[in-house]
Coordinates of C-alpha atoms in Angstrom, one line a residue:
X1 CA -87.7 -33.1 0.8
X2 CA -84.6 -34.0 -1.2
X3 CA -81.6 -35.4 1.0
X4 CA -79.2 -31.9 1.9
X5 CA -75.3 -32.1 2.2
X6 CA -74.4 -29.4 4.3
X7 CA -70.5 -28.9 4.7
X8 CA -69.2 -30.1 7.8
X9 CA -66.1 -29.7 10.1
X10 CA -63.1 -32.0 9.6
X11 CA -63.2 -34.9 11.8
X12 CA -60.6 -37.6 11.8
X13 CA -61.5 -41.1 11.3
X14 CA -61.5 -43.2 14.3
X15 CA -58.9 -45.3 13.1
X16 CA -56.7 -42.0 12.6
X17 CA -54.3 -40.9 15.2
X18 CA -54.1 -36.9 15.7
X19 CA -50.5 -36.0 17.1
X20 CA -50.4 -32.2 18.0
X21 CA -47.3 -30.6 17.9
X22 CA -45.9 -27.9 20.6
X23 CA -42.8 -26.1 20.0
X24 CA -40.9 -25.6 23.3
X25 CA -41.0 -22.1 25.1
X26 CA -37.8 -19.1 24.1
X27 CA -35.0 -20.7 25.5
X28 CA -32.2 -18.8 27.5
X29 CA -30.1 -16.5 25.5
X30 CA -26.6 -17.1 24.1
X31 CA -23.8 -15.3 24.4
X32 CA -20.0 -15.7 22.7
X33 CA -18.1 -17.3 24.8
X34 CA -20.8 -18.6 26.9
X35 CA -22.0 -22.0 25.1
X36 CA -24.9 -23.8 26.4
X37 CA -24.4 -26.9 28.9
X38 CA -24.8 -30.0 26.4
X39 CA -26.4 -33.7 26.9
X40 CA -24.7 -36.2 24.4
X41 CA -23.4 -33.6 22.6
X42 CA -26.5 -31.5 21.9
X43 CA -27.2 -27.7 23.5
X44 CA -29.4 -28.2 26.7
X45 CA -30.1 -24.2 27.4
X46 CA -33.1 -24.1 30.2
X47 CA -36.3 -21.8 29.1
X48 CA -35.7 -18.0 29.1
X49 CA -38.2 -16.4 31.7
X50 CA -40.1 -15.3 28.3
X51 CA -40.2 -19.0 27.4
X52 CA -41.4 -20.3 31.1
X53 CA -44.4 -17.5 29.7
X54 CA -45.2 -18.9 26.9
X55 CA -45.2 -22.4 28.3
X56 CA -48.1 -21.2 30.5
X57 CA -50.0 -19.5 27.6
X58 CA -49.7 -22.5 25.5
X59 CA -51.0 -25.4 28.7
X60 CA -54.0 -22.9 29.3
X61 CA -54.8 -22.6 25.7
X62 CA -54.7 -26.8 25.1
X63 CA -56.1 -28.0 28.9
X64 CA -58.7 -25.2 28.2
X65 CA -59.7 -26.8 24.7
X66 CA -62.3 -28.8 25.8
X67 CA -60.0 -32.3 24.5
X68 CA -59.2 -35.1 25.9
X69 CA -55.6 -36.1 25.5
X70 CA -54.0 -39.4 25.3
X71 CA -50.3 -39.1 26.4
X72 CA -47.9 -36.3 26.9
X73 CA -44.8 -36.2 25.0
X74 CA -41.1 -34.3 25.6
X75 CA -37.5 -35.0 24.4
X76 CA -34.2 -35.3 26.6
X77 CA -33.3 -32.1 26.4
X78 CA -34.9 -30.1 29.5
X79 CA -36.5 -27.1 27.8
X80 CA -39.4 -29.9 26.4
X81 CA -39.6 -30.9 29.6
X82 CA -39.9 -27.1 31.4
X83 CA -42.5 -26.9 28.9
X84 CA -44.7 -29.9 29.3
X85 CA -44.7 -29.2 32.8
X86 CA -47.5 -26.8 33.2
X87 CA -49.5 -29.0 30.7
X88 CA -48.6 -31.8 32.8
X89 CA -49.7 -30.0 35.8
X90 CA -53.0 -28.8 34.4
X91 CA -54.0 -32.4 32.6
X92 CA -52.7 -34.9 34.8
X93 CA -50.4 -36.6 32.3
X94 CA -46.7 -37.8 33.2
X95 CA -44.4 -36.4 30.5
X96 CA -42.9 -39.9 28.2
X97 CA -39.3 -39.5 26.9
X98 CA -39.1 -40.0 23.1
X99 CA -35.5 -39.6 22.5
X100 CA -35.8 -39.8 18.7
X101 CA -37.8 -36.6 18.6
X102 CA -34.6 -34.3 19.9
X103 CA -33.7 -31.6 17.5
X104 CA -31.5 -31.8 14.8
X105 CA -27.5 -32.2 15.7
X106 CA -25.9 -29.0 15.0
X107 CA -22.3 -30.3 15.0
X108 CA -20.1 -27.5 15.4
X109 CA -23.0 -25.4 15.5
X110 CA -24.4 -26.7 18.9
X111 CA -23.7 -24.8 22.3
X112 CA -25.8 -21.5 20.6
X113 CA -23.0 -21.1 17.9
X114 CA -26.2 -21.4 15.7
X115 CA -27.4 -18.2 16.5
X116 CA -24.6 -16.0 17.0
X117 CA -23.5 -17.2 13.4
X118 CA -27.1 -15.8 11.9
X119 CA -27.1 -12.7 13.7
X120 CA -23.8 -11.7 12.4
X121 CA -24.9 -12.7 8.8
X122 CA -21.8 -15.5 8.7
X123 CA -22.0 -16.6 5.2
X124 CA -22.2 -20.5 5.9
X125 CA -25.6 -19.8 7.5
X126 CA -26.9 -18.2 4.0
X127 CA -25.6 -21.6 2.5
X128 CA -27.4 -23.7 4.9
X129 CA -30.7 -21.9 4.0
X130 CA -29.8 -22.3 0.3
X131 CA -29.2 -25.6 0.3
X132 CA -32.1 -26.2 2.9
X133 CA -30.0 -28.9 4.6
X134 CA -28.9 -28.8 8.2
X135 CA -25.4 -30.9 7.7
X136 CA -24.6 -28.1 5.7
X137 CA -22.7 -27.1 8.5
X138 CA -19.1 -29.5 9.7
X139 CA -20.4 -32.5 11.6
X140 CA -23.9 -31.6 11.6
X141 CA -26.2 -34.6 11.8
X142 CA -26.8 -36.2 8.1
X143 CA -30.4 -34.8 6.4
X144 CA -31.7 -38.5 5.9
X145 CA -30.7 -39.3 9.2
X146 CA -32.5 -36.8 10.5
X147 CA -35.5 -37.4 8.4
X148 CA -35.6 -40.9 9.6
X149 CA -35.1 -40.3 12.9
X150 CA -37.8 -37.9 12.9
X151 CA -40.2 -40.4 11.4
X152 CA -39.4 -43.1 13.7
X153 CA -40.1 -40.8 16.8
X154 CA -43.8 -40.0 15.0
X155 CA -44.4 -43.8 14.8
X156 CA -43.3 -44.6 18.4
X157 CA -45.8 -41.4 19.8
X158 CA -48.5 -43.1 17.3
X159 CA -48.3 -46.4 18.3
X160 CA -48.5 -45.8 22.0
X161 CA -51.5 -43.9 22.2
X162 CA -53.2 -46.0 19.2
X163 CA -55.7 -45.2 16.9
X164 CA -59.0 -43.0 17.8
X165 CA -56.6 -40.9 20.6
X166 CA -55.4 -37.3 20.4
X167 CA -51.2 -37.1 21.5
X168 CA -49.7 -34.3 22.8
X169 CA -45.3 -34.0 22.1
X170 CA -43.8 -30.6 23.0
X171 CA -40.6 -30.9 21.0
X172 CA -38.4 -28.9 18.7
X173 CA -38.2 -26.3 16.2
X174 CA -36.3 -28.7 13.3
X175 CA -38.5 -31.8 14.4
X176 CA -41.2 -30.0 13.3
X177 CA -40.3 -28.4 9.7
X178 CA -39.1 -32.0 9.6
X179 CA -42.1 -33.7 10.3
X180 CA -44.1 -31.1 8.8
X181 CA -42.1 -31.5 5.3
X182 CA -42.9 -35.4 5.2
X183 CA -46.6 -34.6 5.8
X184 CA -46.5 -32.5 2.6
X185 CA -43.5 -33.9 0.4
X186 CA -42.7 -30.3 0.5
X187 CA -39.2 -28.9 0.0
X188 CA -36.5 -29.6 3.2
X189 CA -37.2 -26.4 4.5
X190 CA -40.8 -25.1 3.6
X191 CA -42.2 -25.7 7.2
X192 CA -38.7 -24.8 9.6
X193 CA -39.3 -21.5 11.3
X194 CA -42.3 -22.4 13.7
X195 CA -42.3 -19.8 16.8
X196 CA -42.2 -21.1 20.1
X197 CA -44.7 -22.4 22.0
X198 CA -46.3 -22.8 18.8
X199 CA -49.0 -25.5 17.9
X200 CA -48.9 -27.6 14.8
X201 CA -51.3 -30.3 14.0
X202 CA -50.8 -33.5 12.2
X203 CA -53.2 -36.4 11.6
X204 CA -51.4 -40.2 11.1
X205 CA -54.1 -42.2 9.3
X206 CA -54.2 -46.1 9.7
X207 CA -52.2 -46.8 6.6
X208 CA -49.9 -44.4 7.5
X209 CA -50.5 -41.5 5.4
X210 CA -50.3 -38.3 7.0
X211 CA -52.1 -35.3 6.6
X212 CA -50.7 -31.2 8.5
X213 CA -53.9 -30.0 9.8
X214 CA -52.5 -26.9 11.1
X215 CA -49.4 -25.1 11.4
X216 CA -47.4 -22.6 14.4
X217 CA -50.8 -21.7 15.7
X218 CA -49.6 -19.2 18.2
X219 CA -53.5 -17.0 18.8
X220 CA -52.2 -17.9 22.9
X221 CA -49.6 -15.8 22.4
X222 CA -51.0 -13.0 21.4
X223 CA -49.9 -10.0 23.7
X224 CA -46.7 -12.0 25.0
X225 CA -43.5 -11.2 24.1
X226 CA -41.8 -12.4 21.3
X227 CA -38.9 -12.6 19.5
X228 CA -37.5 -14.2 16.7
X229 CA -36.9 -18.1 16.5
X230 CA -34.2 -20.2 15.9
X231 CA -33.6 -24.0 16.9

């Protein structure tokens, strides 16, 4: 019989590093007048009881997978970490901070100002989207800083769980258009309004191309509440 080529899932290489993705759960709600706590001048809101929700619907669907995961993943700012926590609980992984995966610095935008300024339509925001740069808005963190900041938090997530190992990082909304645009050499804002508690799915090969798998896989959430996102 001649030799038969059937097609075949995709299956990284075993020098390849898979990094998978999680946005954090809905985070608390914010209200003029009312800005979030901060840490180091970023907004630090905890998870809404929606996001705590999602955070459970997103452990079950990855520690239910069948996978084996490497490492666990979060950011300094808490709602990464109320999110990992029922992964944590469910795999037996300890949370690492990576402190260059935070989200984007919103300058005079941080404490929720963000989102009060979209949902009253404040013409700056239309720019930012337009321009498809974040330090559109005064004192906002630079778009190349960003983007190599971003990068360097990737690398550091790769290189401690090595090749041939599947990571897990629940991190932010910006990190992962960010990452998501480098992956693709798309344009700055092609990949920014990932849901929460989403899944994306990025594979780091050895010479350090990158490849997006998959992108705000949210099938767990199907049935939850939801709402619109914003970082």
């Amino acid at each position: 019989m001649p030799e038969s080529y059937p097609q075949r899932a995709f299956a990284p290489p075993p020098d390849a590093t898979e990094v998978v993705l999680v946005r954090h759960g809905a985070s608390k709600a914010a209200v003029p007048g009312e800005p979030f706590e901060e840490l180091e001048g970023q907004s630090d809101p905890p998870l809404a009881p929606e996001g705590e929700q999602q955070a459970r619907a997103v452990a079950g669907r990855l520690a239910g997978s069948g996978e084996t995961f490497a490492a666990l993943f979060v950011t300094p700012l808490r709602r990464t970490a109320q999110t990992a926590a029922p992964l944590a609980e469910l795999t037996g992984l300890d949370p690492v901070v990576v402190p260059e995966l935070r989200e984007v610095g919103l300058g005079e935008w941080e404490g929720g100002e963000l989102r009060i300024r979209a949902a009253n339509r404040d013409p700056l925001f239309y720019e930012v989207i337009a321009n498809e740069r974040w330090d559109t808005i005064p004192g906002a963190e630079l778009a190349e800083e960003f983007a190599a900041r971003a990068q360097a938090g990737l690398e550091r997530v790769v290189d401690a769980v090595g090749p041939g190992a599947t990571a897990l990082a629940v991190v932010h909304g910006g990190v992962i258009g960010e990452l998501a645009r480098q992956a693709t050499r798309s344009r700055p804002f092609a990949f920014v309004h990932s849901d929460n508690a989403s899944i994306t799915r990025l594979v780091v090969f050895a010479d350090g191309r990158q490849l997006l798998r998959s992108f705000n896989d949210v099938a767990h959430l199907q049935g939850l509440t939801r709402r619109a996102s914003s970082p």
